[in-house]
Amino acid sequence: MKLTFLGTGTSQGIPVIACKCEVCRSVDYQDQRLRSSVLIEQNGTNLLIDTGPDFRQQMLVNRVDHLDAVLYTHEHKDHTAGLDDIRSFNFKQKMDMPLYGRPSVLNQLRHEYAYMFAETKYPGVASVTLNPIKNEPFEINRVKIIPIQVMHYKLPVYGFRINNMAYITDAKTVSNKEREKLKKLDVLVINALQKKTHISHFTLDEAIDFIGEIKPKRAYITHIGHYMGTHREVQKELPENVHLAHDGLILHG
């Protein structure tokens, strides 16, 4: 299995518009973060997690020429705003794009992109099929996917486990029941927004504590804000098996 970090930033990305902090002025490519998303490739199947505002750019930069389905973590705009550009894959693959998510997420997409679901569609509009999922395993092209429900303040969010790799974003709390699904991981990807307390995201210390409990072989931090600090300096503070992810990083598992 191959996982590509298409974006590792929080909702504003980095650099943040009009910000002159050290991180936003950094020339280190590891400090330049698009909105969070990953591409997972297994046995010829390409699964995308989230279509944020940078979706088009992410597809072009990473030369992605095929998608089999999109999995949605939740309905916030920094995870859904790029959906319209899925139509390029419609045209190339001559198929509707399957979207998977909680019913509430799919209902939000239906509302925000009402023109995609109109009885009479405008020519060339994106075509998708909606596939509601529950908090139970499902398969896409024989790839088994296990949802991991976390809480983003009071909003349920799905992370996903595929084989021995799990991807979780926008978590603040994770129940003991859901933590049981994360045993014996080779790779855990988990969010940490910043070092200071936040109402709806893990801090860096909270993420490190969570990693310490789950005990994956390797862990990668994503959904990072500009208040975290520079990639180079923060990486020095982390345990040996914990790494800050960056855009373009590729993992194999």
Coordinates of C-alpha atoms in Angstrom, one line a residue:
M1 CA 0.0 0.0 0.0
K2 CA 1.1 3.5 -0.8
L3 CA 0.0 6.7 0.9
T4 CA 0.7 10.2 -0.5
F5 CA 0.2 13.3 1.6
L6 CA -1.5 15.7 -0.8
G7 CA -1.9 18.3 1.8
T8 CA -1.0 18.6 5.5
G9 CA -2.3 22.0 6.5
T10 CA -5.2 23.2 8.5
S11 CA -8.3 25.0 7.1
Q12 CA -6.4 28.1 6.0
G13 CA -3.3 26.3 4.7
I14 CA 0.2 27.7 5.0
P15 CA 1.1 30.4 4.3
V16 CA -2.0 32.0 5.7
I17 CA -3.3 35.0 3.7
A18 CA -1.8 38.3 4.9
C19 CA 0.2 36.6 7.7
K20 CA 3.9 37.6 8.3
C21 CA 4.8 35.1 11.0
E22 CA 8.0 33.1 10.7
V23 CA 6.2 30.0 9.4
C24 CA 4.2 31.8 6.7
R25 CA 7.4 33.6 5.5
S26 CA 9.5 30.4 5.5
V27 CA 11.1 29.3 2.2
D28 CA 11.3 25.7 3.4
Y29 CA 9.0 23.6 1.2
Q30 CA 8.1 21.6 4.3
D31 CA 6.4 24.6 5.8
Q32 CA 4.2 25.2 2.7
R33 CA 1.0 23.2 3.4
L34 CA -2.1 22.8 1.3
R35 CA -5.4 21.7 3.0
S36 CA -5.3 18.1 4.4
S37 CA -5.9 15.2 2.0
V38 CA -4.2 11.9 1.2
L39 CA -4.2 9.5 -1.7
I40 CA -4.1 5.8 -0.9
E41 CA -3.1 3.3 -3.6
Q42 CA -3.6 -0.5 -3.1
N43 CA -3.7 -3.2 -5.7
G44 CA -4.4 -0.8 -8.5
T45 CA -7.2 1.0 -6.6
N46 CA -6.8 4.7 -6.0
L47 CA -8.8 6.1 -3.0
L48 CA -8.8 9.8 -2.2
I49 CA -9.6 11.0 1.3
D50 CA -11.4 14.4 1.1
T51 CA -11.6 17.0 -1.7
G52 CA -10.5 20.3 -0.1
P53 CA -10.1 23.7 -1.8
D54 CA -6.7 22.6 -3.2
F55 CA -8.0 19.4 -4.8
R56 CA -7.2 20.5 -8.4
Q57 CA -3.7 21.7 -7.5
Q58 CA -3.0 18.5 -5.6
M59 CA -4.1 16.3 -8.5
L60 CA -1.9 18.2 -10.9
V61 CA 1.2 18.4 -8.7
N62 CA 1.1 14.7 -7.9
R63 CA 0.1 13.7 -11.5
V64 CA -2.9 11.7 -10.4
D65 CA -4.6 10.4 -13.5
H66 CA -7.1 7.9 -12.0
L67 CA -9.4 7.8 -9.1
D68 CA -11.7 5.0 -8.1
A69 CA -13.6 6.7 -5.2
V70 CA -13.5 9.5 -2.6
L71 CA -13.9 9.0 1.1
Y72 CA -15.1 11.9 3.2
T73 CA -14.0 12.4 6.8
H74 CA -16.6 15.1 7.5
E75 CA -18.5 18.0 5.9
H76 CA -16.3 21.1 6.7
K77 CA -15.4 23.2 3.6
D78 CA -11.7 22.6 4.0
H79 CA -12.4 18.9 3.3
T80 CA -15.1 19.3 0.6
A81 CA -14.7 22.6 -1.3
G82 CA -12.9 21.1 -4.3
L83 CA -15.5 18.5 -5.3
D84 CA -16.5 20.2 -8.6
D85 CA -13.1 19.4 -10.1
I86 CA -13.9 15.7 -9.9
R87 CA -15.5 16.2 -13.4
S88 CA -12.1 15.8 -15.0
F89 CA -12.1 12.2 -13.8
N90 CA -15.7 11.8 -15.0
F91 CA -14.6 12.8 -18.5
K92 CA -11.5 10.7 -18.6
Q93 CA -12.8 7.6 -17.0
K94 CA -16.4 7.9 -18.4
M95 CA -18.0 7.1 -15.1
D96 CA -19.7 8.7 -12.2
M97 CA -17.4 9.2 -9.2
P98 CA -18.4 7.2 -6.1
L99 CA -18.4 9.3 -2.9
Y100 CA -18.5 7.6 0.5
G101 CA -19.3 9.3 3.8
R102 CA -21.7 9.6 6.7
P103 CA -25.3 10.4 5.6
S104 CA -25.0 13.8 7.1
V105 CA -21.9 14.5 5.0
L106 CA -23.5 13.3 1.8
N107 CA -26.6 15.4 2.6
Q108 CA -24.4 18.5 3.0
L109 CA -22.7 17.8 -0.4
R110 CA -26.2 17.4 -2.0
H111 CA -27.1 20.8 -0.6
E112 CA -23.9 22.6 -1.5
Y113 CA -23.6 21.1 -4.9
A114 CA -27.3 21.0 -5.7
Y115 CA -26.6 21.5 -9.5
M116 CA -24.9 18.1 -9.6
F117 CA -28.2 16.5 -8.5
A118 CA -30.7 18.6 -10.5
E119 CA -33.3 16.8 -12.4
T120 CA -32.1 18.5 -15.5
K121 CA -28.4 19.0 -15.4
Y122 CA -26.3 21.6 -17.1
P123 CA -24.1 20.0 -19.8
G124 CA -20.7 19.0 -18.5
V125 CA -21.5 19.2 -14.8
A126 CA -19.7 16.8 -12.5
S127 CA -21.4 13.4 -11.9
V128 CA -21.2 11.5 -8.7
T129 CA -22.9 8.7 -6.8
L130 CA -23.5 8.9 -3.1
N131 CA -22.7 5.9 -0.9
P132 CA -23.7 6.3 2.8
I133 CA -21.5 4.5 5.2
K134 CA -21.9 3.5 8.9
N135 CA -19.3 3.0 11.6
E136 CA -18.6 -0.5 10.3
P137 CA -16.2 -2.1 7.8
F138 CA -17.0 -1.8 4.0
E139 CA -15.1 -2.6 0.8
I140 CA -14.2 -0.8 -2.4
N141 CA -12.8 -3.0 -5.1
R142 CA -11.9 -5.6 -2.5
V143 CA -10.1 -3.0 -0.4
K144 CA -11.3 -3.3 3.2
I145 CA -11.9 0.0 5.0
I146 CA -12.6 0.3 8.7
P147 CA -14.1 3.7 9.8
I148 CA -12.7 5.2 13.0
Q149 CA -15.1 7.6 14.6
V150 CA -13.6 10.6 16.4
M151 CA -15.1 13.8 17.7
H152 CA -14.2 17.2 16.3
Y153 CA -15.6 19.1 19.3
K154 CA -19.2 17.9 19.0
L155 CA -19.0 16.9 15.3
P156 CA -18.5 13.2 14.4
V157 CA -15.6 12.7 12.0
Y158 CA -14.5 9.4 10.4
G159 CA -10.9 8.4 10.2
F160 CA -10.1 5.3 8.1
R161 CA -8.0 2.2 8.7
I162 CA -6.8 0.2 5.6
N163 CA -4.6 -2.8 6.5
N164 CA -2.1 -1.7 9.1
M165 CA -2.3 2.0 8.2
A166 CA -4.8 4.5 9.7
Y167 CA -5.5 8.1 8.8
I168 CA -7.3 10.4 11.3
T169 CA -7.8 14.1 11.0
D170 CA -9.8 16.8 13.0
A171 CA -9.8 14.7 16.2
K172 CA -10.1 16.1 19.7
T173 CA -11.4 13.1 21.5
V174 CA -11.4 9.4 20.6
S175 CA -13.5 6.8 22.6
N176 CA -11.9 3.7 24.1
K177 CA -14.1 1.6 21.7
E178 CA -12.7 3.4 18.7
R179 CA -9.1 3.2 20.0
E180 CA -9.5 -0.6 20.0
K181 CA -9.6 -0.4 16.2
L182 CA -6.1 1.1 16.1
K183 CA -4.2 -1.8 17.6
K184 CA -1.1 -3.2 15.8
L185 CA -0.6 -0.4 13.3
D186 CA 2.5 0.0 11.2
V187 CA 1.6 3.7 10.5
L188 CA -0.8 6.1 12.3
V189 CA -1.5 9.5 10.7
I190 CA -3.0 11.9 13.3
N191 CA -3.9 15.6 13.5
A192 CA -2.2 18.2 15.7
L193 CA -3.1 21.8 15.0
Q194 CA -0.7 23.6 17.3
K195 CA 0.9 23.6 20.8
K196 CA -1.7 25.6 22.6
T197 CA -5.0 24.2 23.7
H198 CA -7.8 24.1 21.0
I199 CA -11.5 23.3 21.4
S200 CA -11.7 20.9 18.5
H201 CA -8.2 19.7 17.6
F202 CA -5.5 17.7 19.3
T203 CA -2.6 19.8 20.4
L204 CA 0.9 18.5 19.7
D205 CA 1.2 17.1 23.3
E206 CA -2.2 15.5 23.1
A207 CA -1.3 13.8 19.8
I208 CA 2.0 12.5 21.2
D209 CA 0.1 11.1 24.2
F210 CA -2.4 9.5 21.9
I211 CA 0.4 8.0 19.8
G212 CA 2.1 6.7 23.0
E213 CA -1.1 4.9 23.9
I214 CA -1.8 3.4 20.5
K215 CA 1.9 2.4 19.9
P216 CA 2.1 2.3 16.1
K217 CA 5.5 1.5 14.7
R218 CA 5.6 5.0 13.1
A219 CA 3.4 8.1 13.4
Y220 CA 2.9 11.2 11.3
I221 CA 1.3 14.5 12.3
T222 CA -1.0 16.3 9.8
H223 CA -3.6 19.1 9.7
I224 CA -0.9 21.5 11.0
G225 CA -1.5 25.2 11.6
H226 CA 1.1 28.0 11.3
Y227 CA 1.1 28.5 15.1
M228 CA 2.8 25.1 15.5
G229 CA 6.2 26.4 14.5
T230 CA 8.6 25.6 11.6
H231 CA 8.9 22.0 10.5
R232 CA 12.6 21.9 11.2
E233 CA 12.3 23.1 14.8
V234 CA 9.2 21.1 15.8
Q235 CA 10.7 17.9 14.4
K236 CA 13.6 18.2 16.8
E237 CA 11.1 18.0 19.7
L238 CA 9.4 14.8 18.7
P239 CA 9.9 11.2 19.8
E240 CA 12.1 9.1 17.5
N241 CA 9.1 7.3 15.8
V242 CA 7.0 10.5 15.4
H243 CA 7.3 12.8 12.4
L244 CA 5.7 15.9 11.0
A245 CA 4.2 15.0 7.7
H246 CA 4.7 17.4 4.8
D247 CA 3.0 17.8 1.4
G248 CA 4.3 15.3 -1.1
L249 CA 5.6 12.8 1.5
I250 CA 5.0 9.2 0.4
L251 CA 4.7 6.3 2.8
H252 CA 4.7 2.6 2.0
G253 CA 3.1 -0.1 4.1

